[in-house]
mmCIF file with all atom_site columns, C-alpha atoms in Angstrom:
data_model
loop_
_atom_site.group_PDB
_atom_site.id
_atom_site.type_symbol
_atom_site.label_atom_id
_atom_site.label_alt_id
_atom_site.label_comp_id
_atom_site.label_asym_id
_atom_site.label_entity_id
_atom_site.label_seq_id
_atom_site.pdbx_PDB_ins_code
_atom_site.Cartn_x
_atom_site.Cartn_y
_atom_site.Cartn_z
_atom_site.occupancy
_atom_site.B_iso_or_equiv
_atom_site.pdbx_formal_charge
_atom_site.auth_seq_id
_atom_site.auth_comp_id
_atom_site.auth_asym_id
_atom_site.auth_atom_id
_atom_site.pdbx_PDB_model_num
ATOM 1   C CA . GLU A 1 1   ? 319.505 133.042 210.096 1.00 0.00 ? 1   GLU A CA 1
ATOM 2   C CA . GLY A 1 2   ? 316.324 131.218 209.203 1.00 0.00 ? 2   GLY A CA 1
ATOM 3   C CA . CYS A 1 3   ? 316.104 128.506 206.618 1.00 0.00 ? 3   CYS A CA 1
ATOM 4   C CA . GLY A 1 4   ? 313.591 129.929 204.186 1.00 0.00 ? 4   GLY A CA 1
ATOM 5   C CA . GLY A 1 5   ? 312.422 128.389 200.999 1.00 0.00 ? 5   GLY A CA 1
ATOM 6   C CA . GLN A 1 6   ? 309.860 128.670 198.320 1.00 0.00 ? 6   GLN A CA 1
ATOM 7   C CA . PHE A 1 7   ? 307.750 126.009 196.722 1.00 0.00 ? 7   PHE A CA 1
ATOM 8   C CA . VAL A 1 8   ? 306.702 125.966 193.132 1.00 0.00 ? 8   VAL A CA 1
ATOM 9   C CA . LEU A 1 9   ? 304.085 123.573 191.847 1.00 0.00 ? 9   LEU A CA 1
ATOM 10  C CA . PHE A 1 10  ? 303.696 122.827 188.171 1.00 0.00 ? 10  PHE A CA 1
ATOM 11  C CA . GLU A 1 11  ? 302.094 120.125 186.062 1.00 0.00 ? 11  GLU A CA 1
ATOM 12  C CA . LEU A 1 12  ? 304.056 117.850 183.807 1.00 0.00 ? 12  LEU A CA 1
ATOM 13  C CA . PRO A 1 13  ? 302.560 116.315 180.636 1.00 0.00 ? 13  PRO A CA 1
ATOM 14  C CA . PHE A 1 14  ? 302.765 112.676 181.763 1.00 0.00 ? 14  PHE A CA 1
ATOM 15  C CA . ASP A 1 15  ? 300.029 111.646 179.325 1.00 0.00 ? 15  ASP A CA 1
ATOM 16  C CA . SER A 1 16  ? 302.328 112.384 176.398 1.00 0.00 ? 16  SER A CA 1
ATOM 17  C CA . VAL A 1 17  ? 305.624 111.156 177.847 1.00 0.00 ? 17  VAL A CA 1
ATOM 18  C CA . ASP A 1 18  ? 306.904 107.643 177.272 1.00 0.00 ? 18  ASP A CA 1
ATOM 19  C CA . VAL A 1 19  ? 308.019 105.346 180.047 1.00 0.00 ? 19  VAL A CA 1
ATOM 20  C CA . GLY A 1 20  ? 311.737 105.800 180.704 1.00 0.00 ? 20  GLY A CA 1
ATOM 21  C CA . ALA A 1 21  ? 314.472 107.747 182.479 1.00 0.00 ? 21  ALA A CA 1
ATOM 22  C CA . TYR A 1 22  ? 314.433 111.548 182.414 1.00 0.00 ? 22  TYR A CA 1
ATOM 23  C CA . SER A 1 23  ? 316.339 114.473 183.874 1.00 0.00 ? 23  SER A CA 1
ATOM 24  C CA . LEU A 1 24  ? 314.246 117.361 185.116 1.00 0.00 ? 24  LEU A CA 1
ATOM 25  C CA . ARG A 1 25  ? 316.161 120.654 185.193 1.00 0.00 ? 25  ARG A CA 1
ATOM 26  C CA . VAL A 1 26  ? 314.765 123.708 186.967 1.00 0.00 ? 26  VAL A CA 1
ATOM 27  C CA . SER A 1 27  ? 316.589 127.024 186.665 1.00 0.00 ? 27  SER A CA 1
ATOM 28  C CA . THR A 1 28  ? 315.882 130.069 188.825 1.00 0.00 ? 28  THR A CA 1
ATOM 29  C CA . GLN A 1 29  ? 317.370 133.436 189.453 1.00 0.00 ? 29  GLN A CA 1
ATOM 30  C CA . ARG A 1 30  ? 317.271 135.358 192.713 1.00 0.00 ? 30  ARG A CA 1
ATOM 31  C CA . ASN A 1 31  ? 318.850 138.754 193.195 1.00 0.00 ? 31  ASN A CA 1
ATOM 32  C CA . GLY A 1 32  ? 320.687 138.275 189.924 1.00 0.00 ? 32  GLY A CA 1
ATOM 33  C CA . VAL A 1 33  ? 322.220 134.965 191.025 1.00 0.00 ? 33  VAL A CA 1
ATOM 34  C CA . PRO A 1 34  ? 321.275 131.990 188.841 1.00 0.00 ? 34  PRO A CA 1
ATOM 35  C CA . ASP A 1 35  ? 320.721 128.564 190.328 1.00 0.00 ? 35  ASP A CA 1
ATOM 36  C CA . THR A 1 36  ? 319.954 125.246 188.654 1.00 0.00 ? 36  THR A CA 1
ATOM 37  C CA . LEU A 1 37  ? 318.654 122.044 190.139 1.00 0.00 ? 37  LEU A CA 1
ATOM 38  C CA . THR A 1 38  ? 318.684 118.789 188.176 1.00 0.00 ? 38  THR A CA 1
ATOM 39  C CA . VAL A 1 39  ? 316.723 115.767 189.336 1.00 0.00 ? 39  VAL A CA 1
ATOM 40  C CA . ASP A 1 40  ? 317.051 112.388 187.646 1.00 0.00 ? 40  ASP A CA 1
ATOM 41  C CA . THR A 1 41  ? 313.766 110.529 187.660 1.00 0.00 ? 41  THR A CA 1
ATOM 42  C CA . GLU A 1 42  ? 311.994 107.718 185.919 1.00 0.00 ? 42  GLU A CA 1
ATOM 43  C CA . ILE A 1 43  ? 308.472 107.350 184.638 1.00 0.00 ? 43  ILE A CA 1
ATOM 44  C CA . PHE A 1 44  ? 307.175 103.834 184.967 1.00 0.00 ? 44  PHE A CA 1
ATOM 45  C CA . TRP A 1 45  ? 303.911 102.012 184.485 1.00 0.00 ? 45  TRP A CA 1
ATOM 46  C CA . ARG A 1 46  ? 303.215 99.459  187.171 1.00 0.00 ? 46  ARG A CA 1
ATOM 47  C CA . ASP A 1 47  ? 302.110 96.152  185.632 1.00 0.00 ? 47  ASP A CA 1
ATOM 48  C CA . MET A 1 48  ? 302.817 97.395  182.118 1.00 0.00 ? 48  MET A CA 1
ATOM 49  C CA . PRO A 1 49  ? 302.445 94.599  179.569 1.00 0.00 ? 49  PRO A CA 1
ATOM 50  C CA . TYR A 1 50  ? 305.913 93.306  178.787 1.00 0.00 ? 50  TYR A CA 1
ATOM 51  C CA . SER A 1 51  ? 305.335 93.558  175.037 1.00 0.00 ? 51  SER A CA 1
ATOM 52  C CA . LEU A 1 52  ? 305.159 97.358  175.369 1.00 0.00 ? 52  LEU A CA 1
ATOM 53  C CA . ASN A 1 53  ? 308.790 97.577  176.533 1.00 0.00 ? 53  ASN A CA 1
ATOM 54  C CA . ASP A 1 54  ? 310.074 97.503  172.947 1.00 0.00 ? 54  ASP A CA 1
ATOM 55  C CA . ILE A 1 55  ? 308.312 99.560  170.266 1.00 0.00 ? 55  ILE A CA 1
ATOM 56  C CA . ASN A 1 56  ? 309.318 97.108  167.527 1.00 0.00 ? 56  ASN A CA 1
ATOM 57  C CA . VAL A 1 57  ? 307.854 94.164  169.429 1.00 0.00 ? 57  VAL A CA 1
ATOM 58  C CA . ALA A 1 58  ? 304.679 96.144  170.176 1.00 0.00 ? 58  ALA A CA 1
ATOM 59  C CA . ILE A 1 59  ? 304.159 97.178  166.559 1.00 0.00 ? 59  ILE A CA 1
ATOM 60  C CA . ASP A 1 60  ? 304.910 93.683  165.283 1.00 0.00 ? 60  ASP A CA 1
ATOM 61  C CA . ALA A 1 61  ? 302.305 92.295  167.719 1.00 0.00 ? 61  ALA A CA 1
ATOM 62  C CA . MET A 1 62  ? 299.704 94.508  166.033 1.00 0.00 ? 62  MET A CA 1
ATOM 63  C CA . ARG A 1 63  ? 299.865 92.336  162.899 1.00 0.00 ? 63  ARG A CA 1
ATOM 64  C CA . HIS A 1 64  ? 296.473 90.857  163.798 1.00 0.00 ? 64  HIS A CA 1
ATOM 65  C CA . ILE A 1 65  ? 294.657 94.218  163.797 1.00 0.00 ? 65  ILE A CA 1
ATOM 66  C CA . LEU A 1 66  ? 296.508 96.168  161.096 1.00 0.00 ? 66  LEU A CA 1
ATOM 67  C CA . THR A 1 67  ? 296.500 95.681  157.361 1.00 0.00 ? 67  THR A CA 1
ATOM 68  C CA . LYS A 1 68  ? 299.842 94.900  155.758 1.00 0.00 ? 68  LYS A CA 1
ATOM 69  C CA . GLU A 1 69  ? 299.966 98.479  154.456 1.00 0.00 ? 69  GLU A CA 1
ATOM 70  C CA . GLN A 1 70  ? 299.200 99.986  157.878 1.00 0.00 ? 70  GLN A CA 1
ATOM 71  C CA . LEU A 1 71  ? 301.922 97.853  159.442 1.00 0.00 ? 71  LEU A CA 1
ATOM 72  C CA . GLU A 1 72  ? 304.468 98.970  156.816 1.00 0.00 ? 72  GLU A CA 1
ATOM 73  C CA . VAL A 1 73  ? 303.571 102.646 157.322 1.00 0.00 ? 73  VAL A CA 1
ATOM 74  C CA . MET A 1 74  ? 303.893 102.312 161.095 1.00 0.00 ? 74  MET A CA 1
ATOM 75  C CA . LYS A 1 75  ? 307.352 100.738 160.711 1.00 0.00 ? 75  LYS A CA 1
ATOM 76  C CA . ASP A 1 76  ? 308.557 103.169 158.027 1.00 0.00 ? 76  ASP A CA 1
ATOM 77  C CA . GLY A 1 77  ? 310.692 105.546 160.053 1.00 0.00 ? 77  GLY A CA 1
ATOM 78  C CA . ASP A 1 78  ? 312.971 106.003 163.007 1.00 0.00 ? 78  ASP A CA 1
ATOM 79  C CA . GLU A 1 79  ? 312.005 105.052 166.559 1.00 0.00 ? 79  GLU A CA 1
ATOM 80  C CA . ALA A 1 80  ? 310.487 108.480 167.295 1.00 0.00 ? 80  ALA A CA 1
ATOM 81  C CA . TYR A 1 81  ? 308.262 108.183 164.208 1.00 0.00 ? 81  TYR A CA 1
ATOM 82  C CA . GLU A 1 82  ? 307.222 104.640 165.156 1.00 0.00 ? 82  GLU A CA 1
ATOM 83  C CA . ARG A 1 83  ? 306.295 105.779 168.671 1.00 0.00 ? 83  ARG A CA 1
ATOM 84  C CA . GLN A 1 84  ? 304.304 108.682 167.240 1.00 0.00 ? 84  GLN A CA 1
ATOM 85  C CA . GLN A 1 85  ? 302.387 106.387 164.866 1.00 0.00 ? 85  GLN A CA 1
ATOM 86  C CA . PHE A 1 86  ? 301.808 103.843 167.627 1.00 0.00 ? 86  PHE A CA 1
ATOM 87  C CA . ARG A 1 87  ? 300.527 106.493 170.037 1.00 0.00 ? 87  ARG A CA 1
ATOM 88  C CA . ARG A 1 88  ? 298.249 108.012 167.387 1.00 0.00 ? 88  ARG A CA 1
ATOM 89  C CA . TYR A 1 89  ? 296.734 104.623 166.530 1.00 0.00 ? 89  TYR A CA 1
ATOM 90  C CA . TRP A 1 90  ? 295.834 103.845 170.137 1.00 0.00 ? 90  TRP A CA 1
ATOM 91  C CA . GLU A 1 91  ? 294.698 107.396 170.991 1.00 0.00 ? 91  GLU A CA 1
ATOM 92  C CA . GLU A 1 92  ? 292.149 107.185 168.162 1.00 0.00 ? 92  GLU A CA 1
ATOM 93  C CA . ARG A 1 93  ? 290.721 104.014 169.732 1.00 0.00 ? 93  ARG A CA 1
ATOM 94  C CA . ASP A 1 94  ? 290.907 105.028 173.398 1.00 0.00 ? 94  ASP A CA 1
ATOM 95  C CA . PRO A 1 95  ? 287.520 104.313 175.026 1.00 0.00 ? 95  PRO A CA 1
ATOM 96  C CA . THR A 1 96  ? 288.230 106.988 177.665 1.00 0.00 ? 96  THR A CA 1
ATOM 97  C CA . PRO A 1 97  ? 290.046 109.823 175.882 1.00 0.00 ? 97  PRO A CA 1
ATOM 98  C CA . GLY A 1 98  ? 291.479 112.484 178.125 1.00 0.00 ? 98  GLY A CA 1
ATOM 99  C CA . THR A 1 99  ? 292.756 109.977 180.679 1.00 0.00 ? 99  THR A CA 1
ATOM 100 C CA . ALA A 1 100 ? 296.308 108.675 180.880 1.00 0.00 ? 100 ALA A CA 1
ATOM 101 C CA . TYR A 1 101 ? 295.151 105.042 180.779 1.00 0.00 ? 101 TYR A CA 1
ATOM 102 C CA . ASN A 1 102 ? 294.010 103.354 177.574 1.00 0.00 ? 102 ASN A CA 1
ATOM 103 C CA . GLU A 1 103 ? 292.043 100.260 178.581 1.00 0.00 ? 103 GLU A CA 1
ATOM 104 C CA . LEU A 1 104 ? 291.769 98.884  175.047 1.00 0.00 ? 104 LEU A CA 1
ATOM 105 C CA . MET A 1 105 ? 295.503 99.085  174.381 1.00 0.00 ? 105 MET A CA 1
ATOM 106 C CA . THR A 1 106 ? 296.341 97.613  177.770 1.00 0.00 ? 106 THR A CA 1
ATOM 107 C CA . GLU A 1 107 ? 293.991 94.658  177.288 1.00 0.00 ? 107 GLU A CA 1
ATOM 108 C CA . TYR A 1 108 ? 295.323 94.017  173.790 1.00 0.00 ? 108 TYR A CA 1
ATOM 109 C CA . PHE A 1 109 ? 298.946 93.885  174.954 1.00 0.00 ? 109 PHE A CA 1
ATOM 110 C CA . ARG A 1 110 ? 298.136 91.819  178.048 1.00 0.00 ? 110 ARG A CA 1
ATOM 111 C CA . ARG A 1 111 ? 296.651 89.279  175.648 1.00 0.00 ? 111 ARG A CA 1
ATOM 112 C CA . VAL A 1 112 ? 299.785 89.535  173.499 1.00 0.00 ? 112 VAL A CA 1
ATOM 113 C CA . ASP A 1 113 ? 301.916 88.718  176.544 1.00 0.00 ? 113 ASP A CA 1
ATOM 114 C CA . GLN A 1 114 ? 299.715 85.752  177.430 1.00 0.00 ? 114 GLN A CA 1
ATOM 115 C CA . ALA A 1 115 ? 299.680 84.442  173.847 1.00 0.00 ? 115 ALA A CA 1
ATOM 116 C CA . TRP A 1 116 ? 303.465 84.686  173.652 1.00 0.00 ? 116 TRP A CA 1
ATOM 117 C CA . LEU A 1 117 ? 303.787 82.497  176.738 1.00 0.00 ? 117 LEU A CA 1
ATOM 118 C CA . LYS A 1 118 ? 300.873 80.087  176.353 1.00 0.00 ? 118 LYS A CA 1
ATOM 119 C CA . PHE A 1 119 ? 301.061 79.153  172.689 1.00 0.00 ? 119 PHE A CA 1
ATOM 120 C CA . ARG A 1 120 ? 304.725 78.972  171.815 1.00 0.00 ? 120 ARG A CA 1
ATOM 121 C CA . THR A 1 121 ? 306.012 75.585  170.780 1.00 0.00 ? 121 THR A CA 1
ATOM 122 C CA . LEU A 1 122 ? 309.287 73.899  170.021 1.00 0.00 ? 122 LEU A CA 1
ATOM 123 C CA . TYR A 1 123 ? 308.784 74.872  166.374 1.00 0.00 ? 123 TYR A CA 1
ATOM 124 C CA . GLU A 1 124 ? 307.268 78.316  166.977 1.00 0.00 ? 124 GLU A CA 1
ATOM 125 C CA . PRO A 1 125 ? 308.937 80.185  169.852 1.00 0.00 ? 125 PRO A CA 1
ATOM 126 C CA . ASP A 1 126 ? 306.610 83.204  169.472 1.00 0.00 ? 126 ASP A CA 1
ATOM 127 C CA . GLY A 1 127 ? 303.078 82.204  170.512 1.00 0.00 ? 127 GLY A CA 1
ATOM 128 C CA . VAL A 1 128 ? 301.765 85.521  169.125 1.00 0.00 ? 128 VAL A CA 1
ATOM 129 C CA . THR A 1 129 ? 302.258 84.261  165.562 1.00 0.00 ? 129 THR A CA 1
ATOM 130 C CA . THR A 1 130 ? 300.355 80.993  166.105 1.00 0.00 ? 130 THR A CA 1
ATOM 131 C CA . ASP A 1 131 ? 296.704 80.495  165.180 1.00 0.00 ? 131 ASP A CA 1
ATOM 132 C CA . ARG A 1 132 ? 295.702 80.045  168.814 1.00 0.00 ? 132 ARG A CA 1
ATOM 133 C CA . GLY A 1 133 ? 297.712 83.141  169.729 1.00 0.00 ? 133 GLY A CA 1
ATOM 134 C CA . LYS A 1 134 ? 295.892 85.203  167.117 1.00 0.00 ? 134 LYS A CA 1
ATOM 135 C CA . VAL A 1 135 ? 292.451 84.070  168.274 1.00 0.00 ? 135 VAL A CA 1
ATOM 136 C CA . TYR A 1 136 ? 293.397 84.623  171.920 1.00 0.00 ? 136 TYR A CA 1
ATOM 137 C CA . ILE A 1 137 ? 294.630 88.154  171.179 1.00 0.00 ? 137 ILE A CA 1
ATOM 138 C CA . LEU A 1 138 ? 291.552 89.095  169.161 1.00 0.00 ? 138 LEU A CA 1
ATOM 139 C CA . PHE A 1 139 ? 288.845 87.490  171.306 1.00 0.00 ? 139 PHE A CA 1
ATOM 140 C CA . GLY A 1 140 ? 290.430 86.864  174.702 1.00 0.00 ? 140 GLY A CA 1
ATOM 141 C CA . PRO A 1 141 ? 290.481 83.601  176.598 1.00 0.00 ? 141 PRO A CA 1
ATOM 142 C CA . PRO A 1 142 ? 287.831 81.130  175.457 1.00 0.00 ? 142 PRO A CA 1
ATOM 143 C CA . GLU A 1 143 ? 284.711 80.911  177.587 1.00 0.00 ? 143 GLU A CA 1
ATOM 144 C CA . ASP A 1 144 ? 284.848 77.133  177.287 1.00 0.00 ? 144 ASP A CA 1
ATOM 145 C CA . THR A 1 145 ? 287.230 74.609  175.722 1.00 0.00 ? 145 THR A CA 1
ATOM 146 C CA . LYS A 1 146 ? 287.111 70.997  174.668 1.00 0.00 ? 146 LYS A CA 1
ATOM 147 C CA . ARG A 1 147 ? 290.162 68.856  173.929 1.00 0.00 ? 147 ARG A CA 1
ATOM 148 C CA . VAL A 1 148 ? 290.015 65.534  172.121 1.00 0.00 ? 148 VAL A CA 1
ATOM 149 C CA . LEU A 1 149 ? 293.016 63.213  172.274 1.00 0.00 ? 149 LEU A CA 1
ATOM 150 C CA . ASN A 1 150 ? 292.285 59.910  170.510 1.00 0.00 ? 150 ASN A CA 1
ATOM 151 C CA . SER A 1 151 ? 295.021 57.381  169.934 1.00 0.00 ? 151 SER A CA 1
ATOM 152 C CA . GLY A 1 152 ? 296.207 57.428  166.341 1.00 0.00 ? 152 GLY A CA 1
ATOM 153 C CA . GLU A 1 153 ? 294.403 60.711  165.525 1.00 0.00 ? 153 GLU A CA 1
ATOM 154 C CA . PRO A 1 154 ? 295.565 64.319  165.579 1.00 0.00 ? 154 PRO A CA 1
ATOM 155 C CA . ALA A 1 155 ? 294.782 66.304  168.723 1.00 0.00 ? 155 ALA A CA 1
ATOM 156 C CA . VAL A 1 156 ? 291.810 68.632  168.442 1.00 0.00 ? 156 VAL A CA 1
ATOM 157 C CA . GLU A 1 157 ? 291.042 71.672  170.572 1.00 0.00 ? 157 GLU A CA 1
ATOM 158 C CA . GLU A 1 158 ? 287.818 73.655  170.316 1.00 0.00 ? 158 GLU A CA 1
ATOM 159 C CA . TRP A 1 159 ? 287.366 77.094  171.801 1.00 0.00 ? 159 TRP A CA 1
ATOM 160 C CA . TYR A 1 160 ? 283.864 78.314  172.476 1.00 0.00 ? 160 TYR A CA 1
ATOM 161 C CA . TYR A 1 161 ? 282.754 81.931  172.790 1.00 0.00 ? 161 TYR A CA 1
ATOM 162 C CA . PRO A 1 162 ? 278.966 81.634  173.318 1.00 0.00 ? 162 PRO A CA 1
ATOM 163 C CA . SER A 1 163 ? 278.615 85.352  174.086 1.00 0.00 ? 163 SER A CA 1
ATOM 164 C CA . LEU A 1 164 ? 280.083 86.093  170.633 1.00 0.00 ? 164 LEU A CA 1
ATOM 165 C CA . SER A 1 165 ? 278.432 83.138  168.870 1.00 0.00 ? 165 SER A CA 1
ATOM 166 C CA . LYS A 1 166 ? 281.874 81.931  167.801 1.00 0.00 ? 166 LYS A CA 1
ATOM 167 C CA . THR A 1 167 ? 283.658 78.590  167.875 1.00 0.00 ? 167 THR A CA 1
ATOM 168 C CA . PHE A 1 168 ? 287.223 77.940  166.775 1.00 0.00 ? 168 PHE A CA 1
ATOM 169 C CA . ARG A 1 169 ? 288.613 74.496  166.072 1.00 0.00 ? 169 ARG A CA 1
ATOM 170 C CA . PHE A 1 170 ? 292.362 73.842  166.132 1.00 0.00 ? 170 PHE A CA 1
ATOM 171 C CA . VAL A 1 171 ? 293.926 70.610  164.871 1.00 0.00 ? 171 VAL A CA 1
ATOM 172 C CA . ASP A 1 172 ? 297.462 69.313  165.335 1.00 0.00 ? 172 ASP A CA 1
ATOM 173 C CA . SER A 1 173 ? 297.517 67.525  161.973 1.00 0.00 ? 173 SER A CA 1
ATOM 174 C CA . GLN A 1 174 ? 301.336 67.285  161.923 1.00 0.00 ? 174 GLN A CA 1
ATOM 175 C CA . ARG A 1 175 ? 301.341 65.933  165.492 1.00 0.00 ? 175 ARG A CA 1
ATOM 176 C CA . ASN A 1 176 ? 304.082 68.318  166.551 1.00 0.00 ? 176 ASN A CA 1
ATOM 177 C CA . GLY A 1 177 ? 302.154 70.685  168.829 1.00 0.00 ? 177 GLY A CA 1
ATOM 178 C CA . ASP A 1 178 ? 301.372 73.138  166.027 1.00 0.00 ? 178 ASP A CA 1
ATOM 179 C CA . MET A 1 179 ? 297.621 73.570  166.468 1.00 0.00 ? 179 MET A CA 1
ATOM 180 C CA . ARG A 1 180 ? 296.238 75.063  163.237 1.00 0.00 ? 180 ARG A CA 1
ATOM 181 C CA . LEU A 1 181 ? 292.899 76.794  162.923 1.00 0.00 ? 181 LEU A CA 1
ATOM 182 C CA . MET A 1 182 ? 290.519 74.759  160.789 1.00 0.00 ? 182 MET A CA 1
ATOM 183 C CA . GLU A 1 183 ? 288.125 76.685  158.598 1.00 0.00 ? 183 GLU A CA 1
ATOM 184 C CA . GLU A 1 184 ? 284.531 75.577  159.054 1.00 0.00 ? 184 GLU A CA 1
#
């Protein structure tokens, strides 16, 4: 006669679940009659840094903040192990533990994405591995820049971070777009 129903509310551990497709299966039993409902769903992160889509790319992009040994340990296993190591690393550095969002990790990988795009060259298709990419990832966009292009001389680019009391000087000594960090 009437269309009756029951509602059940429960929490899911989204903080510990990776982005991806999932099937949620709920089984019940009423008057000895079992019933199962399966719902296909997807967990996504709006505006997720692109470099986080592939665990191997994400771990490789951490080369600027990990020692060689730490990087090898993080890559020494199957994908589940790599994800576990990755998650542990960033959880230990989360400025707001207990929340689903890790601001430090997000900022790091947004910089990785920007470095990949901004600093790749004809000779180096991955801007993350360039000197400018490394500085950009570690310190963010420069607060001020100066470019010097004199005929017959290599191009020079200086990045200033007054709030950090840091200056970085890059020189294209090969004149091929490969701006190398010059040690002062």
